PDB file of C-alpha atoms in Angstrom:
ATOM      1  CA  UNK V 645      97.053  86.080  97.220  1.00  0.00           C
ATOM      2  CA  UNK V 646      99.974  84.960  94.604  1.00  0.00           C
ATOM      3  CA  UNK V 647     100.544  81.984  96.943  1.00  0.00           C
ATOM      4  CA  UNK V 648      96.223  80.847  95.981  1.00  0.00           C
ATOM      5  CA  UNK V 649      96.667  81.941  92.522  1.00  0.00           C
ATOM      6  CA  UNK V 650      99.296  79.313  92.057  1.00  0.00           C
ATOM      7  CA  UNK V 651      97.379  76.903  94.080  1.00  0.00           C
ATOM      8  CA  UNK V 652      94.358  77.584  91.927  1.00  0.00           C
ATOM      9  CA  UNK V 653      96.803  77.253  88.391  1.00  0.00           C
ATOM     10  CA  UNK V 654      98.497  73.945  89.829  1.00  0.00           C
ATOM     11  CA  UNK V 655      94.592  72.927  90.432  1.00  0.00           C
ATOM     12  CA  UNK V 656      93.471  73.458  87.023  1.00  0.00           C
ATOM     13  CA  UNK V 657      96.149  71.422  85.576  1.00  0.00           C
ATOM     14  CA  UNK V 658      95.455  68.530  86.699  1.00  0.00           C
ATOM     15  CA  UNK V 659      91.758  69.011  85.994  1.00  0.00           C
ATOM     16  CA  UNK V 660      89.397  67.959  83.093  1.00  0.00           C
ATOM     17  CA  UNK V 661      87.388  71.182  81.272  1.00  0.00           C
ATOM     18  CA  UNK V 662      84.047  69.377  82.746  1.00  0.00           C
ATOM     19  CA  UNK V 663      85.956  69.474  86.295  1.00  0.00           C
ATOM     20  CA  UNK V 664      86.772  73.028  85.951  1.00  0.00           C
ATOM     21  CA  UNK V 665      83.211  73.687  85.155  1.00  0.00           C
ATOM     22  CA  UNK V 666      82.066  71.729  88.001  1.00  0.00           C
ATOM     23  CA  UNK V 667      84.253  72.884  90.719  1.00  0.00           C
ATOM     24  CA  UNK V 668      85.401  76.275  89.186  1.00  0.00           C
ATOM     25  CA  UNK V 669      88.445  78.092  91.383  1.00  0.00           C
ATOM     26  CA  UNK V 670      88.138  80.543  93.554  1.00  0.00           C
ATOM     27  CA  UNK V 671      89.500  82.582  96.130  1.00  0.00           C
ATOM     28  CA  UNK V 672      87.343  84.793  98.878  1.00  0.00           C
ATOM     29  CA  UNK V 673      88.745  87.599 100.694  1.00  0.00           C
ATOM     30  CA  UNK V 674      86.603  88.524 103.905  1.00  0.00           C
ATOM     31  CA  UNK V 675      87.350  91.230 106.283  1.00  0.00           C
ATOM     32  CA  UNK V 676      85.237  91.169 110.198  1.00  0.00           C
ATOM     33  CA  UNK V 677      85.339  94.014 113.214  1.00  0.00           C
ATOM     34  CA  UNK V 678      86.024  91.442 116.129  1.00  0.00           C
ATOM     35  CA  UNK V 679      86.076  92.130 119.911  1.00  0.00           C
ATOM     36  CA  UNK V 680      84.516  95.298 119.829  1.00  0.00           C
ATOM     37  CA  UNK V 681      86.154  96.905 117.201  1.00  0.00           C
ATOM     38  CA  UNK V 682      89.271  95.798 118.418  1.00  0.00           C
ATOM     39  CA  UNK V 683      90.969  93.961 116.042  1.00  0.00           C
ATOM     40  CA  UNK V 684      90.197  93.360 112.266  1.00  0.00           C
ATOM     41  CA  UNK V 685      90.107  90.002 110.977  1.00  0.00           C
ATOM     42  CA  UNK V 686      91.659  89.462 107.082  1.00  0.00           C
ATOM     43  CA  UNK V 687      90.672  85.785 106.156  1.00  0.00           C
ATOM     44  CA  UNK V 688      91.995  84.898 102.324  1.00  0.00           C
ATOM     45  CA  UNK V 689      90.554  81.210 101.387  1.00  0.00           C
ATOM     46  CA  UNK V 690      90.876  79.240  98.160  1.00  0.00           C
ATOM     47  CA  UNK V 691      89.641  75.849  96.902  1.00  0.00           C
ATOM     48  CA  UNK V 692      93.299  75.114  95.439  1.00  0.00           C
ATOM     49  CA  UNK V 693      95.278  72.031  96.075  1.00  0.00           C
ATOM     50  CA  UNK V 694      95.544  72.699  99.659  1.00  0.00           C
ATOM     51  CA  UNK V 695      98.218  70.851 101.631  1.00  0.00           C
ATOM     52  CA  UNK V 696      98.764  68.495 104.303  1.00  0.00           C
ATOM     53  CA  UNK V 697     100.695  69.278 107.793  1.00  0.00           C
ATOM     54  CA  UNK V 698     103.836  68.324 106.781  1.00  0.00           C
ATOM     55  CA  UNK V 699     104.121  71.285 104.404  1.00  0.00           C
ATOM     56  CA  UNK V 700     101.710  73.501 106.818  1.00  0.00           C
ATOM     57  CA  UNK V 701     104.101  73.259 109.932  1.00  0.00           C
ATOM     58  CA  UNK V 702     106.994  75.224 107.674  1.00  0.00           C
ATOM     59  CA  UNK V 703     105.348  77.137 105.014  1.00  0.00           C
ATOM     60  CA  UNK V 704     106.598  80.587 107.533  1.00  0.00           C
ATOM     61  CA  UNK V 705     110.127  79.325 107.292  1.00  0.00           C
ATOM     62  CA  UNK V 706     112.597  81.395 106.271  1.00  0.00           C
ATOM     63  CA  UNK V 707     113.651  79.744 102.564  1.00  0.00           C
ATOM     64  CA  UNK V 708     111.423  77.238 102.666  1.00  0.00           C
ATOM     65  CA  UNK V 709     109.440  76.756  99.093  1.00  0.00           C
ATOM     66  CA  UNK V 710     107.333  73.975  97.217  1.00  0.00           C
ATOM     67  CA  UNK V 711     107.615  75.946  94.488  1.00  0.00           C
ATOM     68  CA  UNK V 712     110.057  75.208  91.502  1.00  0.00           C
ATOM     69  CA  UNK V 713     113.284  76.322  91.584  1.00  0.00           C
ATOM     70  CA  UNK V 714     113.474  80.130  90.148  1.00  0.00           C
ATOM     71  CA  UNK V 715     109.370  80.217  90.931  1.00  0.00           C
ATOM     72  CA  UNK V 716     109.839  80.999  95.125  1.00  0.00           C
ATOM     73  CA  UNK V 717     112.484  81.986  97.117  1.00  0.00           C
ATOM     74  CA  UNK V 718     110.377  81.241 100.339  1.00  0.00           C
ATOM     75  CA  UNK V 719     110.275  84.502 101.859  1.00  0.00           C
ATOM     76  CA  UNK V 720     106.812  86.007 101.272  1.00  0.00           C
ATOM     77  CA  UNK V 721     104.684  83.995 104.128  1.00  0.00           C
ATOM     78  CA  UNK V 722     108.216  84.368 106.505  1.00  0.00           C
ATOM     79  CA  UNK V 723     108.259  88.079 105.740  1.00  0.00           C
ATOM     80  CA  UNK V 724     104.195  88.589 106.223  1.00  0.00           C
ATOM     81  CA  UNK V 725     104.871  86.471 109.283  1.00  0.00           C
ATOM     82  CA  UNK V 726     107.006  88.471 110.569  1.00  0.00           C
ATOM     83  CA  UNK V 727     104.845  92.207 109.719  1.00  0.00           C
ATOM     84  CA  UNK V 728     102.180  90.920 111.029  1.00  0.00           C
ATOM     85  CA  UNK V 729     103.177  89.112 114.220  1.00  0.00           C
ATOM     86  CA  UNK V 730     106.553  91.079 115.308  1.00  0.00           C
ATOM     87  CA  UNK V 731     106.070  94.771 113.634  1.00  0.00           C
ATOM     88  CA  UNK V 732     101.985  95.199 113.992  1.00  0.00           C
ATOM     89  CA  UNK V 733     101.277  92.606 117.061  1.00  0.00           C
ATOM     90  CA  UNK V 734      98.838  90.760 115.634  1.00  0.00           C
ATOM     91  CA  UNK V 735      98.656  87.214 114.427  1.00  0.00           C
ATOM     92  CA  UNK V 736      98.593  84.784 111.097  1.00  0.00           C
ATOM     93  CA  UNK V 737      97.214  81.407 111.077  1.00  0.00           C
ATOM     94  CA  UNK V 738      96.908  78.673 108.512  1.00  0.00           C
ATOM     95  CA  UNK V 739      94.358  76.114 107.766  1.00  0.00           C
ATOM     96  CA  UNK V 740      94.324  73.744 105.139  1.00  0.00           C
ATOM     97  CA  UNK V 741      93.978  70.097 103.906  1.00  0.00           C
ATOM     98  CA  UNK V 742      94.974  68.042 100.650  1.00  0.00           C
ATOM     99  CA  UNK V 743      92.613  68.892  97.700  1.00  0.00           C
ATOM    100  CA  UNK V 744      90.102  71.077 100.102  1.00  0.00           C
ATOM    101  CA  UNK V 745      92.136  74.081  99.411  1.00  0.00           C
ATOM    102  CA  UNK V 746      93.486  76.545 101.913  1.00  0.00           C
ATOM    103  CA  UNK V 747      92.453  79.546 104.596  1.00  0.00           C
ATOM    104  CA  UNK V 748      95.098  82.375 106.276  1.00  0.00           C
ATOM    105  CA  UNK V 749      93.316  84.295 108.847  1.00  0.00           C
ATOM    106  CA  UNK V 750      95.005  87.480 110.005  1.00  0.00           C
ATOM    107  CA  UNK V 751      94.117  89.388 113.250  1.00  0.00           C
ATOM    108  CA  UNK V 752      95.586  92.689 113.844  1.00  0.00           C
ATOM    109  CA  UNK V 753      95.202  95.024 116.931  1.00  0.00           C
ATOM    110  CA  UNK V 754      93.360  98.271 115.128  1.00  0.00           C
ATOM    111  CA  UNK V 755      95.394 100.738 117.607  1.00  0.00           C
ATOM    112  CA  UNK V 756      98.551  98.985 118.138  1.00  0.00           C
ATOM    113  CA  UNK V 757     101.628 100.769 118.569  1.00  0.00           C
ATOM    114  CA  UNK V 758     103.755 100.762 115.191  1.00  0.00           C
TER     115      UNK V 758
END
């Protein structure tokens, strides 16, 4: 969620009031049963900046940041990573492109052994 907030803040920025108005930010949280109640599905989406593969292919790096220096240290998607895939068996995805903002999808096993 910080992560879309500052996508959404870098957005505005660079936008005109009228643009804001227009195309106002946003960010939707959505939570599904899947597989027969088998795993829950956490999807987070925003209409920030978004960004293109490059970026996408190491944003759960250990360290790695596009943030300013003393704004990131490049641990929080390596660390959710990590929870989510290693410590809860589930699995985090990321979909995004330049200026059409950005989606995580989480699925985690609902009785998975912790």
């Amino acid at each position: 969620l910080l992560n879309a907030v500052d996508a959404l803040e870098q957005k505005m920025r660079s936008q005109t009031p009228q643009e804001r108005n227009d195309d106002p930010s946003q960010i939707t949280l959505r939570t599904t049963l899947l597989n027969d109640e088998q795993y829950v599905q956490i999807v987070v989406i925003d209409n920030g900046t978004g960004m293109p593969q490059e970026i996408r292919q190491q944003i759960f790096d250990p360290f790695f940041t596009t943030k300013p220096i003393g704004k990131g240290t490049g641990l929080g998607l390596s660390i959710s990573y990590q929870i989510i895939t290693e410590r809860h068996d589930g699995k985090l995805e990321c979909f995004s492109s330049p200026d059409e903002g950005t989606e995580f999808v989480i699925h985690i096993p609902i009785n998975a052994e912790v």
